Coordinates of C-alpha atoms in Angstrom, one line a residue:
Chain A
X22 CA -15.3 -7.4 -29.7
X23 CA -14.0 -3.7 -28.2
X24 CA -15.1 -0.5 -30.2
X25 CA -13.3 2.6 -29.3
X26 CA -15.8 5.3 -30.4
X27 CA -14.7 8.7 -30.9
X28 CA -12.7 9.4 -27.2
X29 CA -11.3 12.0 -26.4
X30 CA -8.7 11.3 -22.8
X31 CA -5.9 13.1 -21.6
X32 CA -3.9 14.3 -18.1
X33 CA -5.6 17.3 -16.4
X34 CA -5.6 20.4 -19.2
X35 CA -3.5 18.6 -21.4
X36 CA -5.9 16.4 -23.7
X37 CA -4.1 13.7 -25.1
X38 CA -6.1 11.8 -27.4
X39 CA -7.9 13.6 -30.0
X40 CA -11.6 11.9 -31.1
X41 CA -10.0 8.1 -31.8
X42 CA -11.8 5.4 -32.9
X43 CA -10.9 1.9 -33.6
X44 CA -12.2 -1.2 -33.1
X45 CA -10.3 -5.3 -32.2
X46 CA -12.2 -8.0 -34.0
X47 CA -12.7 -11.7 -31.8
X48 CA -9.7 -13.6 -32.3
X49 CA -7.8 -11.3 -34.1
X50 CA -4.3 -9.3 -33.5
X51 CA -4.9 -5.9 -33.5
X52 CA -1.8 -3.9 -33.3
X53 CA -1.0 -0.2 -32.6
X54 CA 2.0 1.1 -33.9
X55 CA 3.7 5.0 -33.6
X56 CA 5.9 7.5 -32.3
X57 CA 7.0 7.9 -28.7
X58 CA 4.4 10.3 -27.3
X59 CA 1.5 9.7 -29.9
X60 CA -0.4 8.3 -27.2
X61 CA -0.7 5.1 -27.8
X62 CA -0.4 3.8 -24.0
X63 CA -2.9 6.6 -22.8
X64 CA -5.7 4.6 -25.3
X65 CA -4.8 1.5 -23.5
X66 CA -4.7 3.4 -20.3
X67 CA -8.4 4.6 -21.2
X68 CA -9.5 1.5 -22.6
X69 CA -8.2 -0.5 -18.8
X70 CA -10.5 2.1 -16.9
X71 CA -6.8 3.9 -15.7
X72 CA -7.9 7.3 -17.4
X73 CA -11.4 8.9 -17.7
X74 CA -12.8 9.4 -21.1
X75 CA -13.8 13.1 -21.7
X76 CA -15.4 12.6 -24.6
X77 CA -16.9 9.3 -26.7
X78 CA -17.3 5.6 -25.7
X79 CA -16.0 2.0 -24.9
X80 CA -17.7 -1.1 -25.7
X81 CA -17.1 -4.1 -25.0
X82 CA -19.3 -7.5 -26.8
X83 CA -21.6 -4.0 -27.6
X84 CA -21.9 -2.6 -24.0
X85 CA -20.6 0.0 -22.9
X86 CA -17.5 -0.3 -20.0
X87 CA -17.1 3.7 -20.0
X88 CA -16.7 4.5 -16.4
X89 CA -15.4 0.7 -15.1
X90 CA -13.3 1.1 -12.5
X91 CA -9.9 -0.8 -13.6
X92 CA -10.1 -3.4 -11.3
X93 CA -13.4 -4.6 -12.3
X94 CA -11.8 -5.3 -15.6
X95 CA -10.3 -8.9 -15.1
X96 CA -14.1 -10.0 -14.4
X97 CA -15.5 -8.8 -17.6
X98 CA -12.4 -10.9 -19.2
X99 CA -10.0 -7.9 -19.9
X100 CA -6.1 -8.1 -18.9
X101 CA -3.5 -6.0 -19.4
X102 CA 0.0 -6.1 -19.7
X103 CA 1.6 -2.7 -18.7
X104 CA 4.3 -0.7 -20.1
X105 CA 7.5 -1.4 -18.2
X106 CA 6.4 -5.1 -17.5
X107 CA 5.3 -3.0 -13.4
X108 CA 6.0 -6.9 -11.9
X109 CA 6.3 -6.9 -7.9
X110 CA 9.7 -7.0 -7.8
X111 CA 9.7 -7.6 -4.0
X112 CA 7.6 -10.8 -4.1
X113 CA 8.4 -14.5 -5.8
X114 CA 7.9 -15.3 -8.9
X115 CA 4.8 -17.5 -7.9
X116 CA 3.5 -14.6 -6.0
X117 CA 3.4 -12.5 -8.4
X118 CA 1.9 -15.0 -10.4
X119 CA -1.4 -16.4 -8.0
X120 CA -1.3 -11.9 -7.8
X121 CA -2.6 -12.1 -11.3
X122 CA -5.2 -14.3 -10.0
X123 CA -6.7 -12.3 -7.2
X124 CA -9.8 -11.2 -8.3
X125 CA -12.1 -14.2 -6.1
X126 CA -13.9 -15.7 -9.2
X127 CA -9.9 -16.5 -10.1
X128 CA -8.5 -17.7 -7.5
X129 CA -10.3 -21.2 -7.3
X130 CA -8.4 -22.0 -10.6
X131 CA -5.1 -20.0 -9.5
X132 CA -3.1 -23.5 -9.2
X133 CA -4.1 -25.0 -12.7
X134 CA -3.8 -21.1 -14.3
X135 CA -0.2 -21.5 -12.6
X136 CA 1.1 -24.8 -14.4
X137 CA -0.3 -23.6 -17.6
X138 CA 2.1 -20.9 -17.0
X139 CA 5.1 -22.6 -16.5
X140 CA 4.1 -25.0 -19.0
X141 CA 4.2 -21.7 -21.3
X142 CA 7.1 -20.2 -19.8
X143 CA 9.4 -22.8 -18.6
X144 CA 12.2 -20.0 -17.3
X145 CA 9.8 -19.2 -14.6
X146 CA 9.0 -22.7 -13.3
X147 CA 12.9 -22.9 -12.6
X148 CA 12.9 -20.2 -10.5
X149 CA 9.4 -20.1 -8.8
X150 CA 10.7 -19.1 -5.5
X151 CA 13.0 -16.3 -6.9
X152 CA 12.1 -12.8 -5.8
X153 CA 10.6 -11.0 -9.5
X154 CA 13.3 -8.6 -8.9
X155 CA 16.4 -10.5 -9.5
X156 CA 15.2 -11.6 -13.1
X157 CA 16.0 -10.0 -16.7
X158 CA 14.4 -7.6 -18.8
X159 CA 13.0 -10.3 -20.8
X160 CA 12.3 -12.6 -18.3
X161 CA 10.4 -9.9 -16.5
X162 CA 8.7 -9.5 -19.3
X163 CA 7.3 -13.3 -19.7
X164 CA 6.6 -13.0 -16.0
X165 CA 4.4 -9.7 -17.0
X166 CA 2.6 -11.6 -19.6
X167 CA 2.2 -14.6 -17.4
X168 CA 0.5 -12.8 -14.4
X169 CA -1.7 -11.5 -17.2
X170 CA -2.8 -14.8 -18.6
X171 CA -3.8 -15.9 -14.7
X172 CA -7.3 -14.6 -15.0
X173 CA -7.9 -16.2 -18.1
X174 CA -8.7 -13.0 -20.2
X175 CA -10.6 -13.0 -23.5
X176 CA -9.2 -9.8 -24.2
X177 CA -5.4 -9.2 -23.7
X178 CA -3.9 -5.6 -23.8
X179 CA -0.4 -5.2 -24.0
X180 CA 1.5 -2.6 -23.9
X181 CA 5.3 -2.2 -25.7
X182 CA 6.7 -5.7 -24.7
X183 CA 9.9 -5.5 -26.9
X184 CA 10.8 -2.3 -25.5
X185 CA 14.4 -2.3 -24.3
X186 CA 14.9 -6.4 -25.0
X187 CA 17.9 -8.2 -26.7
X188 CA 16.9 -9.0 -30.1
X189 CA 16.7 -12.5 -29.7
X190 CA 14.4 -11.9 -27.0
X191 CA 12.5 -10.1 -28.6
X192 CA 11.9 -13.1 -31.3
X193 CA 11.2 -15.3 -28.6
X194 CA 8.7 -13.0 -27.3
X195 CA 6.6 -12.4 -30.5
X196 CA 6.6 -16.2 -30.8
X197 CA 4.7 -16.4 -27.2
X198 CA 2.5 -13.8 -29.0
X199 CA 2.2 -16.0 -31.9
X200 CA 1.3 -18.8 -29.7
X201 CA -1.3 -16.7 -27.9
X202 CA -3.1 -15.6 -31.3
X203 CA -3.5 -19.0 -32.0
X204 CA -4.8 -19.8 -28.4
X205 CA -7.7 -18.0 -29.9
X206 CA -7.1 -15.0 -27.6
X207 CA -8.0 -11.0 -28.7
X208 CA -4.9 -9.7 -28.5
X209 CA -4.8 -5.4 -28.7
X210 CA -0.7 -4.8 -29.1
X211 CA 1.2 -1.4 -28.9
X212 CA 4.6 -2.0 -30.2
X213 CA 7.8 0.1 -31.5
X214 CA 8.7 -2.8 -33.7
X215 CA 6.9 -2.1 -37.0
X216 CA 8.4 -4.6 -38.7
X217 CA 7.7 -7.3 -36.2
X218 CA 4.4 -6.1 -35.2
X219 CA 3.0 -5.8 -38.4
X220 CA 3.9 -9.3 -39.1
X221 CA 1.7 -11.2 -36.4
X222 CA -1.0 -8.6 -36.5
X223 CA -4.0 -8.5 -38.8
X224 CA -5.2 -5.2 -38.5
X225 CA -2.8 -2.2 -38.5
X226 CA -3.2 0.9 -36.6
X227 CA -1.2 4.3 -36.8
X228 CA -0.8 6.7 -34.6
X229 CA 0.2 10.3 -34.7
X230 CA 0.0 13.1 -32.5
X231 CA -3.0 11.2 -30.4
X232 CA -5.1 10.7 -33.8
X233 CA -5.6 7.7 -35.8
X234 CA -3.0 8.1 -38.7
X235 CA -3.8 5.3 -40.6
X236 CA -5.5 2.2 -40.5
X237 CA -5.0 -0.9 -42.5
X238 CA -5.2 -5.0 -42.4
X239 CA -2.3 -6.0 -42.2
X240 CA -1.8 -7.8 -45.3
X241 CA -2.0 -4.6 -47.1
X242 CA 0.1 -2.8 -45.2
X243 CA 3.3 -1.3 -47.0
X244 CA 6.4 -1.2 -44.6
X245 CA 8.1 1.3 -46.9
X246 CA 4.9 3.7 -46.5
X247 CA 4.1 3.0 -43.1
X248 CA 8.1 4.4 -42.3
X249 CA 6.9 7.3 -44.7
X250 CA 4.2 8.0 -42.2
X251 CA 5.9 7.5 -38.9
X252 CA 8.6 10.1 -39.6
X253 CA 6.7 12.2 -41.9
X254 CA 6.9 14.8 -38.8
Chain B
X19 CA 10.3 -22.0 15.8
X20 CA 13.4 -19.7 17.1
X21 CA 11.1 -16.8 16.3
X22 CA 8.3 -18.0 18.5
X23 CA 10.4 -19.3 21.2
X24 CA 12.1 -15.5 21.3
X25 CA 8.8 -13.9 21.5
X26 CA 7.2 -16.2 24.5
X27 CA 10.3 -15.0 26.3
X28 CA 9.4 -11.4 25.2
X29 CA 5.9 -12.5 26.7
X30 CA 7.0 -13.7 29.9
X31 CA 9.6 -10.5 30.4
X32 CA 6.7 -8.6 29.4
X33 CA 3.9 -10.0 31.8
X34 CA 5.8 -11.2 34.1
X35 CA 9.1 -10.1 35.1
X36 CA 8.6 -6.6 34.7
X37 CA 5.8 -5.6 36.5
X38 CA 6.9 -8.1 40.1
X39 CA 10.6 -6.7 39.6
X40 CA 9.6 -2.8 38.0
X41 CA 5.9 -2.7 39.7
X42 CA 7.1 -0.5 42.6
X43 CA 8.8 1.7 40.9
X44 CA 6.2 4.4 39.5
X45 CA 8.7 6.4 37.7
X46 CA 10.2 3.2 35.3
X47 CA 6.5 1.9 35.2
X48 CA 5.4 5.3 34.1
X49 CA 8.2 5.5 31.0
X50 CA 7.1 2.1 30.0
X51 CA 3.2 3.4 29.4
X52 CA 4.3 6.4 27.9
X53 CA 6.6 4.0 25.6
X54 CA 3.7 1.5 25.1
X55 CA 1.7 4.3 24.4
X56 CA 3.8 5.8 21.5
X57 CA 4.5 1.9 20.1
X58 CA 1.0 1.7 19.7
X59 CA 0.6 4.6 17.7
X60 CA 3.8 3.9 16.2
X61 CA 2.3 0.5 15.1
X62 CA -0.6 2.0 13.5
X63 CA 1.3 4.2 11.5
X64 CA 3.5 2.0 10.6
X65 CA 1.0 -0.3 9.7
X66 CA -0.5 2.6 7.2
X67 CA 2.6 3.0 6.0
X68 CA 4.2 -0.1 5.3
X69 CA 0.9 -1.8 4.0
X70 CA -1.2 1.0 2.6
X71 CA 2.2 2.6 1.4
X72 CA 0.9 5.7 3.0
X73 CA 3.1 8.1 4.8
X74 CA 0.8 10.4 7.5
X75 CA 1.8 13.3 9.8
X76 CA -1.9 13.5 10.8
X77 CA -1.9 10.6 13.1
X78 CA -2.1 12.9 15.8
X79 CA -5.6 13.8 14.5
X80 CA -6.5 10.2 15.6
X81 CA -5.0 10.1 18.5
X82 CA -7.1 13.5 19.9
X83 CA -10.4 12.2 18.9
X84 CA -10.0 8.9 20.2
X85 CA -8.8 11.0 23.3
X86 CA -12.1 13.4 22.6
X87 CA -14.6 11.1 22.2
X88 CA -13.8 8.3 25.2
X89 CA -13.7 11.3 27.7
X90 CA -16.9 12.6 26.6
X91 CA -18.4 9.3 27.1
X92 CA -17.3 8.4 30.4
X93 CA -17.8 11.9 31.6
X94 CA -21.1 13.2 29.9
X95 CA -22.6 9.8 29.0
X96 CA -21.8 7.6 31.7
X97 CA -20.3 4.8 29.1
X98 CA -18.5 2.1 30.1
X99 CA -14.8 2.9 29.8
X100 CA -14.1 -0.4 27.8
X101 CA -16.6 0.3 25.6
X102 CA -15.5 4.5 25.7
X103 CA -12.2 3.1 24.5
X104 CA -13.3 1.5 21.4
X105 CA -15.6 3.9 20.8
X106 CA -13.2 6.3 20.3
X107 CA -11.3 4.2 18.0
X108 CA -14.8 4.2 15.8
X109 CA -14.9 8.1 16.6
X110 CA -11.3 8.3 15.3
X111 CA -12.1 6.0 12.5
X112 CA -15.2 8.4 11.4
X113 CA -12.5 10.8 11.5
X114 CA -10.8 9.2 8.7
X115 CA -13.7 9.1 6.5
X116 CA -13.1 12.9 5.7
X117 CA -9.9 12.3 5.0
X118 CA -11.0 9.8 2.4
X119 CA -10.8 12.4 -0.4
X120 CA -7.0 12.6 0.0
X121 CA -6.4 9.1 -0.8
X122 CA -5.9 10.5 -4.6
X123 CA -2.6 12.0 -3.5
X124 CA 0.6 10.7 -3.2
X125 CA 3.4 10.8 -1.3
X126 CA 4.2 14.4 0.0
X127 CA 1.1 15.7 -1.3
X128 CA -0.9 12.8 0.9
X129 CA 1.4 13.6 3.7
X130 CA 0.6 17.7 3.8
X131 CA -2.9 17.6 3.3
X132 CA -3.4 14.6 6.3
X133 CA -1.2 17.2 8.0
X134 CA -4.2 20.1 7.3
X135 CA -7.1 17.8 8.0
X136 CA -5.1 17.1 11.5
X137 CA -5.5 20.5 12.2
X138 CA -9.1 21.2 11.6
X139 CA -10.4 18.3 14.4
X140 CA -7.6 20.8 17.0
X141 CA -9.3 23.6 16.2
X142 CA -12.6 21.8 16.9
X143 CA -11.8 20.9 19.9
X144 CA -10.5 24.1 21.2
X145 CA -13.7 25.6 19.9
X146 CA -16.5 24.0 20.5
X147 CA -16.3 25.3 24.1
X148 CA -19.7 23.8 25.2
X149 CA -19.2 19.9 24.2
X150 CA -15.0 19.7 25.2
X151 CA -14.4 22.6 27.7
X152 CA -12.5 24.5 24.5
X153 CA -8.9 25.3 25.4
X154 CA -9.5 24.9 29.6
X155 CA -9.7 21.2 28.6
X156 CA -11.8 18.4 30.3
X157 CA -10.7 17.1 34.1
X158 CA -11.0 14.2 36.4
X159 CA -11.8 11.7 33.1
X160 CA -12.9 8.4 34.9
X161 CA -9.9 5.8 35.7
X162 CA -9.7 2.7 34.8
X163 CA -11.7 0.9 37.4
X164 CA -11.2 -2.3 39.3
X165 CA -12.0 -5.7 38.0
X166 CA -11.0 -9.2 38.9
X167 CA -10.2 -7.9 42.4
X168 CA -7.2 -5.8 40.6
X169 CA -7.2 -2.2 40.7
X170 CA -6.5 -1.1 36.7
X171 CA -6.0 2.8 37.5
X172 CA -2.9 2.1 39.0
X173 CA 0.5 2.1 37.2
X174 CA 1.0 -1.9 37.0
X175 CA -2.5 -1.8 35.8
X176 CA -2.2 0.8 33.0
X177 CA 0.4 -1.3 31.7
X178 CA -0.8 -4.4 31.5
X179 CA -4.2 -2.6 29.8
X180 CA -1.5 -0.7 27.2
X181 CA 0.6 -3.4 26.7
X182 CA -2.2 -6.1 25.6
X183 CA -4.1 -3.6 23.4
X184 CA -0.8 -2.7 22.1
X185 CA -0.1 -6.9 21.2
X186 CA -3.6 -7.2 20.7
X187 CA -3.2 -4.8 17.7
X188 CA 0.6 -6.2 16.8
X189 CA -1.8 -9.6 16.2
X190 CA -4.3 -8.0 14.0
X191 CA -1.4 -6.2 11.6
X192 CA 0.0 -10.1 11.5
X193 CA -3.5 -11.3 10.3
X194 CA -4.3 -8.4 7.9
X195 CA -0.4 -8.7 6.3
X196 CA -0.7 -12.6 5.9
X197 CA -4.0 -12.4 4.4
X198 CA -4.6 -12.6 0.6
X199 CA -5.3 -8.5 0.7
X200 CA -2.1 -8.5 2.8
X201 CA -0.4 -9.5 -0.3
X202 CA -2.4 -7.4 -2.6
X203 CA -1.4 -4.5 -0.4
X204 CA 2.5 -5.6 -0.6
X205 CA 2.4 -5.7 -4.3
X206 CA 0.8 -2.0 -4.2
X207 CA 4.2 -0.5 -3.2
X208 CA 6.0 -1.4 -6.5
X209 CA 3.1 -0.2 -8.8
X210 CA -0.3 0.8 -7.7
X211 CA -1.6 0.8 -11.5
X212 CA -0.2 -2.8 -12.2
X213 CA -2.6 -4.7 -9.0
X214 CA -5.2 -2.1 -10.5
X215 CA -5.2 -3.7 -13.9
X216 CA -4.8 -7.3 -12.2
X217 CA -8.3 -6.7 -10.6
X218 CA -7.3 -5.0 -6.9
X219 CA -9.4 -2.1 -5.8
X220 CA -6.3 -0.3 -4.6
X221 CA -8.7 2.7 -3.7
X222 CA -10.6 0.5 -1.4
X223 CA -7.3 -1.6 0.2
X224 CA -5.8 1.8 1.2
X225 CA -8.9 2.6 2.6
X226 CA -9.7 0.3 5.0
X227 CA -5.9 0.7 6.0
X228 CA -6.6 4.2 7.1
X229 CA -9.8 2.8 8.9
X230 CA -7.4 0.1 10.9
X231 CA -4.6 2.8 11.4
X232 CA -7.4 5.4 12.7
X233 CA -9.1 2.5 14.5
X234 CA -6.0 1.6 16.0
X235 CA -4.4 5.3 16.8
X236 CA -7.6 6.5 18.6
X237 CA -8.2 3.8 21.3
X238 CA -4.6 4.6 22.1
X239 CA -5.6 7.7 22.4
X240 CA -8.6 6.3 24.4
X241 CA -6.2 5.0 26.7
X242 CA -4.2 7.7 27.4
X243 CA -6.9 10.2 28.0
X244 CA -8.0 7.8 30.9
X245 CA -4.5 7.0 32.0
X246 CA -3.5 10.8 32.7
X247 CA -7.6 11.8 33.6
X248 CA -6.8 15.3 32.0
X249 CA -7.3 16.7 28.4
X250 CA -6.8 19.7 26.7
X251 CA -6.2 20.4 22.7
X252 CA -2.8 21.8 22.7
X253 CA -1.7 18.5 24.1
X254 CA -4.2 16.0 22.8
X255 CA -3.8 17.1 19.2
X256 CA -0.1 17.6 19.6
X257 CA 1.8 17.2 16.9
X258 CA 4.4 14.6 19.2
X259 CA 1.4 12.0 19.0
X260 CA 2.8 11.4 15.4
X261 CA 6.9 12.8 15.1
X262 CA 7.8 10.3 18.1
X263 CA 5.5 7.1 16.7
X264 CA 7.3 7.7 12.9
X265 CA 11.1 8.4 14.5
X266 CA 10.2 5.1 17.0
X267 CA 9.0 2.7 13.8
X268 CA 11.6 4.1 11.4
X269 CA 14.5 3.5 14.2
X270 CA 12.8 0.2 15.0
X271 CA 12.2 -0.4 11.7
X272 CA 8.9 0.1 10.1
X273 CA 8.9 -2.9 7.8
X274 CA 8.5 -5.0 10.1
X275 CA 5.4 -5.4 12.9
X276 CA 7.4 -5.5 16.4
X277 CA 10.3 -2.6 15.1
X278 CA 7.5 0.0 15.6
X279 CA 7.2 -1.5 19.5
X280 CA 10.4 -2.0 19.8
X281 CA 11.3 1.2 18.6
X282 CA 9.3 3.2 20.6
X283 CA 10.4 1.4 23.8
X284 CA 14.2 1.6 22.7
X285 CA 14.5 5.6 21.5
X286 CA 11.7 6.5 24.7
X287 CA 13.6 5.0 27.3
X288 CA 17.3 5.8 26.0
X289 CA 16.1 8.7 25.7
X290 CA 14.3 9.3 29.1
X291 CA 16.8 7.1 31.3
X292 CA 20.2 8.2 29.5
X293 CA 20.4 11.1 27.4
X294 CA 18.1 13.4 29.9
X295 CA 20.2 12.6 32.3
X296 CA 23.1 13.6 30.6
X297 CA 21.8 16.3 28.7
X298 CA 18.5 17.9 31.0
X299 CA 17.7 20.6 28.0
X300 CA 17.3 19.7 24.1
X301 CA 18.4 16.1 24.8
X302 CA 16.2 14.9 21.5
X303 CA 19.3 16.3 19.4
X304 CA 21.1 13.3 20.7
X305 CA 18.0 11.2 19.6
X306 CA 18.2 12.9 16.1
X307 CA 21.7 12.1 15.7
X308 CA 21.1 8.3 16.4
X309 CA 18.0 8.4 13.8
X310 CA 20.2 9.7 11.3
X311 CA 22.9 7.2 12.5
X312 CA 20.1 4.3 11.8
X313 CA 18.8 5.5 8.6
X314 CA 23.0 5.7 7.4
X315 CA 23.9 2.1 8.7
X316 CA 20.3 0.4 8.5
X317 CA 17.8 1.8 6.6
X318 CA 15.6 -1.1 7.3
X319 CA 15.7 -0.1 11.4
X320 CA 16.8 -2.1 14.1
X321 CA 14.7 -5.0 14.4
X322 CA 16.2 -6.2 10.2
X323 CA 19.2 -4.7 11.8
X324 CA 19.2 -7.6 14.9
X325 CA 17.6 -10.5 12.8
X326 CA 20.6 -10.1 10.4
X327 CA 23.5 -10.7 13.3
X328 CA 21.5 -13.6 14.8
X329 CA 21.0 -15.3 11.3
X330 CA 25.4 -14.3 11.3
X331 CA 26.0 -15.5 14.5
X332 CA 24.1 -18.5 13.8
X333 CA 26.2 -19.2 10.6
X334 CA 29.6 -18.7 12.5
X335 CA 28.5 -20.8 15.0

């Protein structure tokens, strides 16, 4: 469904990914796992249109997106989840909700996209009218990937939702990711938590450095080596 | 409906009461257009502040070539002054388009380089000697004429002119910051990346702020170049245009659309009426001291400042 062909991104000078290629299969879990600083957020940051490629190419269902501005990613069926959950923590809960549906073609449906929501989160539909601000780190989080399922996205893109959660948050969260996989949704997945991540994913993806390390289904991936890998520097 | 019953009131002061009981009085009259005249700038940058999260010191910019270009139309072209005015809020707004390229920047870097581009439309208008009289400046600008059987040039008249462009504009703010891109641009101050990747053209949003806050700033400047018939560069472009607006809307409170007004008519009039009074020579250091004062006890400014001890009183009582 998305090929990543050979790009090349980075910050100014500084060049951050070096030639990567990978590609997320239709209804499948594709997960990115590595070090802090290997660059695994600036891919998804290139993939969402946030950084220009300097080198290679993007394709989504076989066309190229190279060059989409960010904001005309929702229409072409692509969400993403930032790092950091980046909810508005000065508006409601809703708000920041019907926010996910802005795009026009969205906001017809914004009402029904909202129940489904709560349906899915029931901790926000308690507190619809609280400002995003007041909640916790793991609530925050389900609001984040709750604003991202408002436009309805083939493709979801998220980026490090464990990091900094309670432990038993952070099972309930990779049950919603269950849940989503078997929605039928592409999910691409950055996550610190190699044990977890490699468990709902189906293909593996390593990175290092800003280079594809290793790649693997996941059903043959070896924790022990994977850990081998990851500290190997 | 307390909110709307205070601001009839504020309507009825405004129209009414202080023009019969002020009108004959050309020096309070005169304050209160000078006020009106930094609220309404005050507004506009406010309004590229608070919903394009922008912060400019190039306002003044605006304010010339709206001044510039009004002037020039009444004088060389024979244009109707209404039509001068807004024309110099479009010549203002052209203004803005080169300034597009510093949308990119953030924060101080946005606020320095709007502070350059300011600049370079002063030094245009000193000069281009032929087209705005360079540095000797441009007299006798037409007044505002006489319609309805009520003479406009005069005081009472500049007021009520300034004072319903000024709510005119206050209106417009209201209807852009309920809107659906009202909301869009509120969720732009806690992450500009997270309403890009939730489909919001943040590029464009910000944009068409600077177009309204331009718009907005130059037929102020429209205004005033017709109010005082007289322009020159040093004090068209001067850079008090934009440091009394931003102290006015901070101290009023920026967040909000009537602290900017309210502001402005507060800090110019304490300061005119009181503190120059007191103090004839550098009495701003007694306005610095109550901005500080503000910004320690209510960062939010004076209008959050009064909501808050109404919504207290209303609890004790």
């Amino acid at each position: 469904m998305l090929e990543v062909d050979n790009i090349r991104a980075g910050y100014g000078a500084i060049n951050v990914l070096w030639d990567v290629s990978l590609s997320a299969a239709a209804g499948q879990m594709t997960t990115i796992i590595g070090p802090n600083g290997a660059g695994k957020t600036t891919l998804l940051r290139s993939i969402m249109g946030l950084l220009p490629l300097t080198q290679g190419d993007i394709r989504l269902h076989g066309r190229s997106i190279r060059g989409t501005a960010p904001w005309d990613m929702s229409g072409l069926g692509v969400a993403m989840i930032p790092e950091g959950r980046m909810i508005f923590k000065d508006m409601t809960i809703e708000e920041n909700l019907l926010m996910g549906a802005f795009p026009k073609q969205h906001r017809a449906a914004a009402r029904q996209k909202c129940e489904q929501a709560y349906a899915m989160f029931p901790c926000l539909q308690e507190r619809w009218n609280l400002l995003a601000g007041m909640l916790s780190g793991g609530e925050s989080q389900m609001l984040a990937m709750a604003r991202g399922l408002m436009s309805d996205p083939e493709l979801l893109i998220i980026d490090e939702p464990s990091l900094g959660l309670a432990p038993v948050v952070v099972n309930e969260l990779f049950g919603v990711l269950g849940r989503l996989k078997a929605e039928g949704r592409t999910i691409i997945l950055v996550e610190q938590n190699t044990q977890k991540a490699v468990g709902v994913a189906d293909q593996v993806h390593l990175m290092q450095s800003g280079k594809i390390a290793l790649s693997q289904p996941a059903a043959e991936v070896s924790l022990e080596h994977l850990h081998d890998l990851y500290f190997a520097h | 409906m307390k909110t709307n019953a205070s601001i009839w009131v504020l309507l009825l002061v405004a129209y009414g009461a202080i023009p019969l009981t002020l009108g004959s009085n050309h020096y309070v009259m005169s304050l209160l257009v000078a006020a009106l005249v930094i609220g309404g700038i005050a507004l506009a940058w406010a309004l590229l502040g608070n919903l394009g999260g922008m912060v400019s010191f190039g306002h003044s910019a605006f304010f010339g070539v709206g001044a510039y270009v009004s002037a020039l139309l009444t004088l060389k072209a024979g244009t109707p002054i209404v039509i001068a005015m807004l024309l110099g809020g479009v010549g203002a707004l052209l203004a803005s388009l080169v300034m597009l390229p510093v949308l990119r920047l953030r924060g101080p870097y946005f606020a320095l380089a709007i502070l350059a581009y300011a600049h370079i439309f002063k030094i245009i208008a000193t000069e281009w000697t032929a087209v705005t009289g360079g540095s000797a400046g441009l007299s006798s600008i037409p007044r505002f004429p006489t319609a309805f059987g009520f003479d406009f040039s005069g005081k009472v008249g500049s007021y009520l002119i300034i004072l319903s462009v000024v709510l005119i504009f206050a209106l417009c703010y209201r209807l852009i910051r309920a809107s659906d891109y009202g909301i869009a641009l509120r969720a732009m101050h806690d992450s500009e990346d997270a309403t890009r990747v939730i489909g919001v053209n943040s590029v464009l949003l910000k944009a068409l702020m600077l177009f309204v806050s331009a718009f907005m700033t130059g037929v102020i400047g429209a205004f005033n170049a017709h109010y005082i018939n007289f322009l020159e560069p040093d004090y068209a472009f001067n850079g008090l245009w934009v440091t009394l607006p931003i102290v006015a809307a901070i101290f009023g409170g920026y967040r909000t659309i009537l602290g900017p007004l309210i502001g402005a008519v507060t800090v110019y009039l304490i300061d005119q009426l009181v503190f120059k009074s007191l103090i004839p020579y550098g009495h701003q250091l007694i306005l610095g001291a109550l901005l500080v004062a503000m910004i320690l006890f209510s960062p939010s400014g004076l209008v959050p400042l009064l909501r808050a001890s109404v919504r207290r009183n209303h609890a004790a009582g």
